[in-house]
Amino acid sequence: MAVEPLPEIEARFSEGQVFPPDPAFAAQANAKQELYEEAERDFEGFWARLARERLDWSKPFDTTLEWELPFAKWFVGGELNVAYNCVDRHVKAGLGDKVAYHWIGEPGDTRTITYADLQREVAKAANALKELGVQRGDRVAIYMPMVPELPIAMLACARLGAAHTVVFGGFSAEALAGRIEDAQATLLITADGGWRRGAELRLKPAADEALDRSPSVENVLVVRRLGGDTPMRAGRDHWWHELVDRQSEDCPPVPVDSEEMLYLLYTSGTTARPKGIVHTSAGYLLGTSFTHEMIFDVKPDDVYWCAADIGWVTGHSYIVYGPLANATTGVMYEGAPDTPAWDRWWQIIEDYKVSILYCAPTAIRAFMKQGESWPQKHDLSSMRVLGSVGEPINPEAWLWYQEHIGGGRTPVVDTWWQTETGMILISPLPGVTTTKPGSATFPFPGIEADVVDGEGHSVPLGGGGYLVLKRPWPAMLRGIYGDPERYKETYWSRFPGMYFAGDGAKRDEGGYYWLLGRVDDVMNVSGHRISTIEVESALVDHKSVAEAAVVGKNDPVTGQAIFAFVTLKAGIEGSDELGRELRQHVTTVIGPMCRPKFLMFSPDLPKTRSGKIMRRLLRDIAEGRALGDTTTLADETVVDTIRANTGSAEE
Ligand code: WT7
């Protein structure tokens, strides 16, 4: 299998601009060059020192790492409570009045939540969970908009030693039901809905639909965000404001084992069935909090804003656990970047004097498209550090971000990681690293990455191949829930002894890493990971569809856009109406972010003689470029037929 980087990604590799750290920034930076050396001398000792210094333990650990490839256990024998480390210890240290979250609702309503507030609310919520029968080791599903009760609910689970599984509010009822079932969750925490683009987005009806298929769920806790009519089922559904508000503010945190499951987060792979990625407690908290402090250079008086949704791993690690463990003041915004206008974010930065912003290249490109007049209307002089995550950032967007949001002064950190890695693994350290726009630069201290060829041999500098990780790290996934074989197969079988990330990468002569995008059947749309096969199976699930093939097409704003080739059953004619119906079907089965932007009815699909769909050729067709090698095609006329077909409808 050869790595086939997208041509536009190849092109950026040759860009020559470099940005050495500003000496004034470097002088005050949290990160120092010596971290690399210390971690290389003894990576276990490095993480052990940090774990002792940074976390509050109920019982100290005896062994730093037990590594039985590919199963890792970190800080074995230790006990702690994650919620205590994120909240209580800060209140104890006198930071009760410090703001944990400045929350901003889309309609303009606001809430300020201090660490003392958070302690009270988390304790009350945890007591409510107890009343509903939640115990240590149980799984709690959470399906919520971006309201403060979402991190409160997560921390309440952590306080009891129960695992949460947050399902992004954009997922459909069906997707929610599948995740609840896999996790065997006994409680669902949801809300009546939230605001999006000036409209009420009702969540409870989707939750109810999912619950019809989720016998494991015994109780539902519902936050009232919108008001109005919400169907509540007696005996099963409980209003948060009734049940939580009457609880005691005293709820002792339950010390748990370092390796106790903190959460499950489902992510797409190369099959139709999402994987429940398992994260545990101590190593995860250490990895997220330490990277957060070093990579974003977070200081006690910073106002930090990660603009992701908590429903994705970025929000888990860098809105909730990492920042709270560091007693950071964060911003949490409920709504869309263009509501009421395209300067909503810049208004928030000005109002709250945000100093650190972390977002996805898709958002940056969407802002670029609207022009710099929007940020120019606002005082963004508080900005100190800018972060990017989720997909490769093109140098043009990197430079625009630095110039128009960072005033040409701020470091930009392009951070590579995954749901599975839990924490950032490849990134510049601001104040230390000389950056190159478009490159995520170097592995974080203690991380051993490599770029290998198809046989697993390290590719010399200047060459490209597959990105792998060669030693365990504290926040790494511990497995796929209930499926150790799939865990081994997915991540550890391609190159024996190495973790295969699924990304292509190149290193330049200076050793800088340049991420080249996925090399498997996974798309990245707006920084969201979407499996081609998941969308295909949703399409094939429709009664009119015989076969479907889905590819990612390059998109100037969203990185990739979903392009679906659909073969209909005999006797059924393609039409715009059917195209709409199929798109709607995908929305219903998975969620709106998986709705194909392009849909082409195609009488046949290009396949190899063994019947495997040649997505590579479909990508060529989708991009409108010359076809690559067609010699393995079983039927060479198929591609001409598809090409002659003008029926690709864009939405
Ligand atoms: C995939 C992981 C990690 C939080 C958001 C996505 C791509 C992520 C970068 C980056 C190039 C990136 C990779 C990776 N990716 N960050 N800075 N440069 N690509 O989490 O849904 O688990 O997706 O996102 O392809 O494998 P995820």
XYZ file of C-alpha atoms and ligand atoms in Angstrom:
678
model
C 0.000 0.000 0.000
C 1.587 3.240 -1.113
C 0.993 6.538 0.609
C -0.815 8.874 -1.714
C -0.665 12.366 -0.292
C -3.071 14.861 -1.731
C -1.299 17.073 -4.276
C -2.150 20.294 -2.469
C -0.653 18.904 0.714
C 2.493 18.008 -1.173
C 2.722 21.568 -2.456
C 2.675 23.126 0.984
C 5.629 21.027 2.043
C 7.890 23.225 -0.040
C 6.898 26.489 1.607
C 9.887 28.092 3.185
C 8.773 30.520 5.885
C 10.019 30.025 9.450
C 9.047 31.758 12.700
C 11.646 31.608 15.467
C 10.310 32.217 18.981
C 10.107 35.820 20.116
C 12.795 36.269 22.837
C 10.378 38.142 25.109
C 7.871 35.307 24.861
C 10.591 32.703 25.345
C 11.793 34.426 28.526
C 8.412 33.910 30.200
C 7.437 30.593 28.567
C 6.325 27.600 30.638
C 8.127 25.200 28.310
C 11.892 24.892 28.183
C 14.149 23.064 25.778
C 15.445 20.919 28.670
C 12.115 19.073 28.823
C 13.068 17.204 25.670
C 16.393 16.145 27.102
C 15.005 15.121 30.460
C 12.274 13.026 28.815
C 14.742 11.351 26.438
C 17.090 10.363 29.243
C 14.338 8.403 31.005
C 10.785 8.838 29.751
C 9.240 6.792 32.545
C 11.091 8.790 35.165
C 9.995 11.984 33.448
C 6.306 11.082 33.605
C 6.689 9.731 37.145
C 8.169 13.013 38.357
C 5.327 14.956 36.741
C 2.679 12.597 38.140
C 4.022 13.098 41.670
C 4.313 16.856 41.314
C 1.127 17.648 39.468
C -1.562 15.305 40.764
C -3.052 14.899 44.223
C -3.037 11.230 45.157
C -5.147 9.485 47.788
C -2.591 6.696 47.601
C 0.771 7.046 45.839
C 1.578 4.719 42.942
C 4.292 2.053 43.168
C 5.016 1.328 39.505
C 5.183 4.004 36.817
C 4.445 1.784 33.825
C 3.461 -1.793 33.171
C 3.775 -2.344 29.451
C 2.561 -5.593 28.004
C 2.394 -4.559 24.430
C -0.146 -3.295 23.407
C -1.682 -2.992 26.885
C -0.375 -0.229 29.123
C -0.987 0.499 32.784
C 0.335 3.753 34.180
C 0.942 4.690 37.802
C -0.010 1.262 39.033
C -1.117 0.972 42.633
C -2.014 4.660 42.870
C -5.433 6.028 43.739
C -6.933 9.432 43.147
C -10.139 11.145 42.162
C -10.240 13.090 38.915
C -13.007 15.488 39.996
C -11.123 16.253 43.196
C -8.043 17.086 41.124
C -10.051 19.281 38.754
C -12.102 21.141 41.347
C -11.827 20.556 45.082
C -8.093 20.908 45.461
C -8.244 24.350 43.849
C -10.953 25.494 46.249
C -8.875 24.146 49.126
C -5.900 26.125 47.828
C -7.917 29.351 48.057
C -9.041 29.588 44.429
C -12.762 29.182 45.157
C -13.556 32.603 43.716
C -11.557 32.054 40.560
C -13.723 31.688 37.458
C -13.702 28.184 35.992
C -15.988 29.007 33.082
C -17.337 32.168 31.570
C -20.307 30.643 29.799
C -22.009 32.463 26.939
C -25.317 31.302 25.535
C -25.974 31.896 21.890
C -28.914 34.274 22.545
C -26.583 36.397 24.718
C -27.376 35.118 28.192
C -24.313 34.479 30.343
C -23.276 32.574 33.455
C -20.138 32.806 35.527
C -19.067 29.636 37.274
C -16.317 29.832 39.858
C -14.383 26.863 41.179
C -16.456 27.055 44.376
C -19.647 26.984 42.286
C -18.297 24.057 40.358
C -17.525 22.175 43.557
C -21.068 22.684 44.852
C -22.737 21.835 41.544
C -20.622 18.759 40.928
C -21.272 17.456 44.442
C -25.033 18.004 44.083
C -25.127 16.380 40.671
C -23.114 13.432 41.988
C -25.580 13.010 44.841
C -28.435 13.059 42.333
C -26.686 10.366 40.319
C -26.350 8.303 43.478
C -30.052 8.720 44.143
C -30.671 7.362 40.661
C -28.608 4.320 41.493
C -25.340 5.179 39.754
C -22.382 3.372 41.282
C -18.678 3.160 40.731
C -17.967 1.331 37.460
C -21.351 2.145 35.850
C -21.602 3.901 32.490
C -23.566 7.132 32.111
C -24.472 8.410 28.655
C -24.519 12.183 28.153
C -26.228 13.853 25.174
C -26.215 17.585 25.680
C -25.703 20.992 24.122
C -22.820 23.211 25.267
C -24.241 24.228 28.650
C -22.382 24.277 31.998
C -24.307 21.215 33.152
C -22.365 19.194 30.588
C -18.926 19.462 32.267
C -20.704 19.326 35.637
C -22.297 16.013 34.650
C -18.950 14.613 33.486
C -17.250 15.630 36.727
C -20.145 14.223 38.768
C -19.527 10.832 37.151
C -15.805 11.133 37.818
C -16.509 12.010 41.447
C -18.305 8.681 41.885
C -15.909 6.614 39.811
C -18.568 6.064 37.121
C -17.568 6.340 33.471
C -19.304 8.759 31.124
C -19.818 8.444 27.445
C -20.617 11.789 25.863
C -22.416 11.622 22.523
C -22.136 14.791 20.452
C -25.530 16.545 20.251
C -25.346 16.467 16.442
C -25.653 12.687 16.363
C -29.007 11.142 15.482
C -31.239 9.077 17.748
C -30.010 5.949 16.028
C -26.356 6.788 16.576
C -27.089 7.612 20.220
C -28.937 4.329 20.720
C -26.037 2.342 19.265
C -23.568 3.959 21.638
C -25.832 3.536 24.685
C -26.224 -0.108 23.814
C -22.529 -0.759 23.317
C -21.720 0.964 26.617
C -24.728 -0.588 28.409
C -25.352 2.787 30.039
C -27.886 2.816 32.862
C -28.491 6.568 32.988
C -28.832 9.176 30.256
C -28.208 12.844 31.010
C -29.667 15.132 28.367
C -31.399 18.488 27.928
C -34.583 19.731 26.348
C -32.320 21.328 23.747
C -30.049 24.248 22.985
C -29.626 27.207 20.663
C -28.041 26.939 17.237
C -28.054 29.690 14.592
C -30.828 31.575 16.293
C -33.112 28.557 16.444
C -34.131 26.151 19.168
C -32.610 22.755 18.607
C -34.686 20.195 20.511
C -32.711 17.227 21.812
C -35.167 15.422 24.053
C -37.283 14.017 21.195
C -34.161 12.381 19.707
C -33.197 11.128 23.158
C -36.683 9.629 23.591
C -36.454 7.918 20.238
C -33.081 6.447 21.172
C -34.421 5.306 24.535
C -37.145 3.274 22.879
C -34.286 1.085 21.712
C -32.136 1.292 24.833
C -33.409 -1.079 27.498
C -30.292 -0.639 29.650
C -31.249 2.953 30.543
C -33.286 3.107 33.733
C -33.360 6.844 34.367
C -33.053 10.077 32.431
C -31.889 13.365 33.878
C -33.003 16.372 31.827
C -31.572 19.890 31.944
C -34.013 22.640 31.069
C -32.273 25.011 28.700
C -35.075 26.063 26.371
C -38.311 25.811 28.333
C -41.609 25.177 26.603
C -43.131 21.757 26.211
C -40.931 18.763 26.834
C -42.399 15.299 27.036
C -41.311 13.650 30.301
C -41.981 10.019 31.062
C -43.097 9.530 34.663
C -40.867 7.257 36.686
C -38.026 7.443 34.156
C -37.398 11.120 33.436
C -36.298 13.632 36.054
C -35.710 17.352 35.696
C -32.193 18.409 36.679
C -33.507 21.547 38.405
C -35.793 19.458 40.585
C -33.577 16.523 41.404
C -30.101 18.091 41.484
C -31.041 21.359 43.130
C -32.422 19.722 46.259
C -29.283 17.621 46.894
C -26.694 18.163 49.570
C -23.515 20.028 48.637
C -21.498 17.429 50.386
C -20.407 14.421 48.390
C -17.032 12.909 49.205
C -15.029 12.091 46.067
C -14.466 8.353 45.636
C -10.768 7.494 45.295
C -10.309 5.221 42.299
C -7.483 3.214 40.840
C -5.179 5.046 38.407
C -6.451 2.715 35.699
C -10.174 3.082 36.490
C -12.113 3.915 33.329
C -12.798 7.656 33.248
C -14.737 7.650 30.021
C -15.612 6.034 26.759
C -15.730 8.065 23.600
C -16.971 6.595 20.356
C -15.097 7.338 17.184
C -15.268 6.183 13.591
C -12.878 3.730 12.095
C -12.730 1.813 8.882
C -15.817 -0.268 9.575
C -19.452 0.733 9.993
C -19.353 0.156 13.741
C -17.929 3.004 15.852
C -15.302 2.080 18.404
C -15.659 2.855 22.107
C -12.264 4.303 22.949
C -11.396 3.668 26.588
C -9.609 6.331 28.620
C -8.577 5.867 32.225
C -7.916 8.247 35.093
C -4.436 9.195 36.295
C -2.368 8.992 33.111
C -5.049 10.763 31.119
C -5.287 13.605 33.615
C -1.534 13.985 33.733
C -1.120 13.943 29.954
C -3.892 16.411 29.246
C -3.013 18.849 32.014
C 0.714 18.894 31.318
C 0.369 19.346 27.553
C -2.242 22.036 28.171
C 0.114 24.026 30.396
C 3.156 23.652 28.135
C 1.642 23.923 24.663
C -0.709 26.813 25.375
C 1.686 28.438 27.843
C -1.224 28.814 30.246
C -0.632 31.188 33.173
C -2.886 31.714 36.213
C -4.437 34.907 34.830
C -4.993 33.722 31.261
C -8.460 33.465 29.778
C -8.399 30.358 27.649
C -10.952 29.426 25.022
C -11.121 26.105 23.262
C -13.940 26.563 20.769
C -14.589 22.860 20.157
C -17.700 21.021 21.279
C -17.275 18.941 24.436
C -18.867 16.067 22.513
C -15.517 15.469 20.777
C -12.218 14.513 22.369
C -10.859 18.051 21.987
C -13.531 19.226 24.392
C -12.958 16.366 26.848
C -9.209 16.946 27.043
C -8.911 20.689 26.481
C -12.178 22.222 27.736
C -12.790 19.967 30.696
C -10.014 17.801 32.155
C -6.715 19.453 31.163
C -7.735 23.069 31.843
C -9.637 22.335 35.055
C -6.765 20.291 36.458
C -4.672 23.424 35.868
C -7.244 25.713 37.559
C -7.609 27.632 34.324
C -10.272 30.227 33.597
C -12.057 29.145 30.436
C -14.663 30.418 28.049
C -17.471 28.155 26.938
C -19.736 29.300 24.103
C -22.957 27.541 23.216
C -23.600 28.573 19.660
C -22.520 29.214 16.102
C -19.657 31.503 15.003
C -21.909 33.489 12.637
C -24.737 34.242 15.055
C -25.814 36.960 15.114
C -22.917 37.900 12.778
C -19.471 36.722 11.696
C -17.752 38.644 14.481
C -19.340 36.731 17.336
C -16.043 35.097 18.329
C -14.095 38.354 18.114
C -16.727 40.038 20.246
C -16.302 37.300 22.864
C -12.515 37.670 22.782
C -12.836 41.414 23.286
C -15.471 41.120 26.042
C -13.619 38.504 28.082
C -10.050 39.473 27.148
C -9.407 35.977 25.889
C -5.665 35.358 25.670
C -5.501 31.831 24.245
C -7.702 30.490 21.448
C -7.800 26.872 20.265
C -9.901 25.948 17.224
C -9.986 23.993 13.960
C -8.617 25.065 10.572
C -12.139 24.723 9.179
C -13.280 27.565 11.412
C -10.253 29.658 10.461
C -10.936 29.165 6.742
C -14.599 30.016 7.219
C -13.541 33.288 8.904
C -11.008 33.990 6.145
C -13.765 33.666 3.608
C -15.753 36.377 5.378
C -12.794 38.744 5.297
C -10.632 40.460 7.901
C -13.044 43.344 8.399
C -14.838 41.223 11.028
C -11.882 40.720 13.378
C -10.686 44.258 12.623
C -13.782 45.673 14.315
C -12.565 44.313 17.646
C -9.784 44.762 20.137
C -7.968 41.435 20.053
C -4.833 42.728 21.771
C -5.351 40.299 24.674
C -4.380 37.350 22.427
C -1.134 35.588 23.377
C -1.259 32.080 21.884
C -3.243 30.544 19.026
C -3.856 26.832 18.602
C -5.082 24.690 15.747
C -6.356 21.110 15.781
C -8.315 18.458 13.951
C -6.923 18.479 10.426
C -3.900 19.694 8.539
C -3.751 23.478 8.478
C -2.723 25.043 5.184
C -0.008 27.722 5.450
C -2.371 30.361 4.093
C -4.835 29.791 6.955
C -1.976 29.573 9.478
C -0.603 32.936 8.334
C -4.042 34.573 8.253
C -4.740 33.321 11.784
C -1.464 34.667 13.080
C -1.813 38.016 11.352
C -5.488 38.828 11.789
C -6.275 37.133 15.097
C -2.829 37.118 16.654
C -1.860 40.620 15.540
C 1.233 39.150 13.850
C 2.794 38.622 17.295
C 1.444 35.418 18.746
C 2.891 31.947 18.393
C 0.670 29.488 16.526
C 0.660 25.901 17.748
C -0.559 23.305 15.266
C -1.358 20.328 17.462
C -1.639 16.778 16.126
C -3.425 14.111 18.120
C -6.445 11.804 18.058
C -9.347 10.551 20.144
C -7.143 7.540 20.813
C -4.075 9.466 21.922
C -6.080 11.435 24.523
C -3.492 14.214 24.606
C -1.576 16.273 22.057
C 1.432 14.306 20.775
C 2.981 16.436 18.036
C 3.127 20.196 18.476
C 5.427 23.160 18.817
C 6.247 24.403 22.307
C 5.693 28.159 22.216
C 8.805 30.039 23.192
C 10.972 27.047 22.310
C 10.117 25.817 18.826
C 10.780 27.637 15.579
C 7.550 27.063 13.677
C 6.864 26.527 9.983
C 3.314 27.246 8.826
C 1.628 23.943 7.968
C 3.897 21.760 10.100
C 2.942 20.361 13.512
C 6.734 20.422 14.091
C 7.975 17.835 16.647
C 6.779 15.106 19.012
C 6.075 16.359 22.529
C 8.727 15.572 25.161
C 8.563 11.901 26.100
C 6.795 10.888 22.887
C 8.580 8.699 20.383
C 7.096 9.037 16.909
C 8.459 7.892 13.577
C 7.612 7.855 9.898
C 7.918 4.370 8.430
C 7.578 2.728 5.040
C 5.233 -0.155 4.218
C 7.604 -2.602 5.902
C 7.833 -0.596 9.082
C 11.347 0.748 8.431
C 12.063 4.290 9.479
C 12.084 6.625 6.474
C 15.097 8.966 6.402
C 14.475 12.684 6.860
C 13.108 14.232 3.717
C 10.803 11.293 3.009
C 7.184 10.381 3.692
C 5.322 7.350 4.950
C 3.108 6.239 7.807
C 3.009 7.952 11.174
C 3.631 5.566 14.071
C 4.272 5.817 17.812
C 6.915 3.626 19.329
C 6.426 3.836 23.054
C 3.425 4.195 25.373
C 2.311 7.578 26.728
C 0.197 8.276 29.817
C -3.043 9.427 28.112
C -3.091 6.713 25.475
C -6.238 4.694 24.919
C -6.341 1.524 26.968
C -8.416 -0.343 24.414
C -11.681 -0.554 22.544
C -14.530 -1.173 24.933
C -15.308 -4.865 25.108
C -13.115 -5.747 22.129
C -9.409 -6.304 22.874
C -8.928 -8.146 19.574
C -10.175 -5.214 17.567
C -7.866 -2.954 19.545
C -4.846 -5.079 18.617
C -5.955 -5.460 15.038
C -6.762 -1.786 14.418
C -3.744 -0.116 15.957
C -0.994 -2.666 16.531
C -1.088 -5.176 13.696
C -0.068 -3.094 10.677
C 3.447 -2.604 12.069
C 4.308 -5.051 14.841
C 5.267 -3.324 18.064
C 4.145 0.107 16.872
C 0.944 2.099 17.183
C -0.320 2.951 13.688
C -2.183 6.250 13.730
C -3.799 5.961 10.291
C -2.144 9.187 9.090
C 0.457 9.762 6.436
C 3.312 12.086 7.351
C 6.514 13.482 5.980
C 9.571 14.796 7.742
C 11.643 17.500 6.174
C 15.415 17.724 6.391
C 15.077 19.512 9.722
C 12.990 16.662 11.162
C 9.760 18.698 11.128
C 6.599 16.578 10.864
C 4.107 17.469 8.125
C 0.820 15.631 8.460
C -0.546 14.472 5.123
C -4.045 13.321 6.034
C -5.543 9.873 6.545
C -4.272 6.897 4.606
C -7.262 4.723 5.462
C -10.957 4.929 4.569
C -11.552 7.754 6.955
C -12.562 11.285 5.958
C -11.979 14.473 7.872
C -14.846 16.898 7.402
C -14.623 20.126 9.404
C -12.159 18.408 11.716
C -14.640 15.585 12.374
C -13.634 12.040 11.725
C -16.113 10.261 9.487
C -15.768 6.740 8.155
C -16.521 6.295 4.445
C -17.969 2.898 5.277
C -20.304 4.256 7.931
C -21.828 6.657 5.385
C -21.952 3.919 2.763
C -23.821 1.579 5.043
C -26.288 4.343 5.923
C -26.935 4.840 2.196
C -27.268 1.133 1.484
C -29.731 0.958 4.348
C -32.171 2.920 2.102
C -34.610 0.730 0.199
C -33.718 2.153 -3.244
C -29.953 1.735 -2.949
C -28.069 -1.289 -4.246
C -24.551 -0.103 -3.563
C -22.717 3.019 -2.479
C -19.151 4.262 -2.359
C -18.113 7.351 -0.471
C -14.936 9.411 -0.773
C -13.663 12.684 0.639
C -13.348 15.486 -1.914
C -11.043 18.404 -1.140
C -12.977 21.368 0.103
C -11.628 24.893 0.527
C -13.416 25.408 3.845
C -14.193 22.059 5.465
C -10.962 20.309 4.426
C -12.880 17.461 2.870
C -16.482 17.179 1.735
C -18.444 13.948 1.448
C -18.916 12.709 -2.133
C -21.254 9.722 -2.519
C -21.518 7.502 -5.587
C -24.792 5.618 -5.459
C -25.950 2.665 -7.537
C -29.705 2.237 -7.399
C -31.637 -1.003 -7.459
C -32.850 -2.182 -10.867
C -35.806 -0.234 -12.141
C -35.261 2.798 -9.919
C -34.346 6.112 -11.562
C -32.131 8.693 -9.932
C -33.624 12.162 -9.397
C -32.935 15.318 -7.401
C -35.739 14.313 -5.109
C -34.261 10.888 -4.451
C -30.884 12.562 -3.891
C -32.462 14.709 -1.188
C -34.170 11.694 0.315
C -30.890 9.777 0.497
C -29.113 12.694 2.121
C -31.915 12.946 4.645
C -31.602 9.246 5.279
C -27.917 9.634 6.166
C -28.837 12.496 8.509
C -31.390 10.275 10.208
C -29.097 7.298 10.544
C -25.927 9.081 11.672
C -26.373 12.843 11.920
C -26.273 16.021 9.835
C -22.481 16.272 9.776
C -22.407 13.088 7.683
C -24.830 14.341 5.048
C -23.155 14.003 1.602
C -22.442 17.343 -0.029
C -22.082 15.692 -3.451
C -24.175 12.781 -4.609
C -23.848 11.081 -7.972
C -26.040 8.273 -9.259
C -23.811 5.835 -10.984
C -24.872 2.690 -12.864
C -21.846 0.815 -11.567
C -18.766 1.290 -9.393
C -15.126 0.697 -10.316
C -13.908 -2.502 -8.684
C -10.879 -4.697 -8.669
C -11.186 -8.260 -9.912
C -11.601 -9.356 -6.327
C -14.572 -7.006 -6.024
C -13.004 -4.280 -3.882
C -14.277 -0.792 -4.689
C -11.414 1.356 -6.013
C -11.961 4.487 -3.972
C -8.780 5.949 -5.390
C -10.366 6.192 -8.832
C -13.551 7.614 -7.376
C -11.450 10.260 -5.650
C -9.916 11.118 -9.025
C -13.387 11.455 -10.501
C -14.629 13.516 -7.564
C -11.657 15.868 -7.917
C -12.090 16.031 -11.682
C -8.464 15.043 -12.263
C -6.738 12.528 -14.511
C -7.206 8.941 -13.464
C -4.370 7.096 -11.808
C -3.464 3.515 -12.594
C -6.528 1.630 -13.890
C -4.860 -1.679 -14.712
C -6.402 -3.523 -11.775
C -9.930 -2.560 -12.777
C -12.161 -5.531 -13.500
C -14.185 -3.586 -16.062
C -12.473 -0.600 -17.643
C -15.641 0.809 -19.173
C -17.140 1.543 -15.757
C -15.073 4.654 -15.201
C -16.014 6.079 -18.610
C -19.661 5.509 -17.822
C -19.339 7.345 -14.537
C -17.384 10.165 -16.168
C -19.987 10.543 -18.889
C -22.620 10.796 -16.215
C -23.269 14.447 -15.462
C -25.591 13.773 -12.575
C -23.416 14.830 -9.641
C -25.548 17.135 -7.586
C -23.929 19.490 -5.113
C -25.814 20.587 -2.081
C -7.429 12.654 13.179
C -7.965 12.383 14.547
C -7.557 15.423 18.050
C -8.726 16.187 18.119
C -9.590 16.330 16.923
C -9.693 15.171 15.981
C -6.459 14.485 12.110
C -5.911 15.973 14.080
C -4.382 17.252 13.236
C -3.378 18.196 12.895
C -3.244 17.201 10.778
C -4.758 16.316 12.256
C -5.614 13.260 11.875
C -5.968 12.360 13.040
N -5.733 15.536 12.815
N -5.121 17.008 14.344
N -2.955 19.142 13.749
N -2.831 18.123 11.652
N -4.198 16.294 11.032
O -9.762 13.937 16.636
O -11.629 12.772 15.454
O -9.862 11.487 16.708
O -9.352 12.628 14.529
O -7.563 14.054 12.902
O -5.976 12.676 10.663
O -5.750 11.000 12.773
P -10.205 12.656 15.862
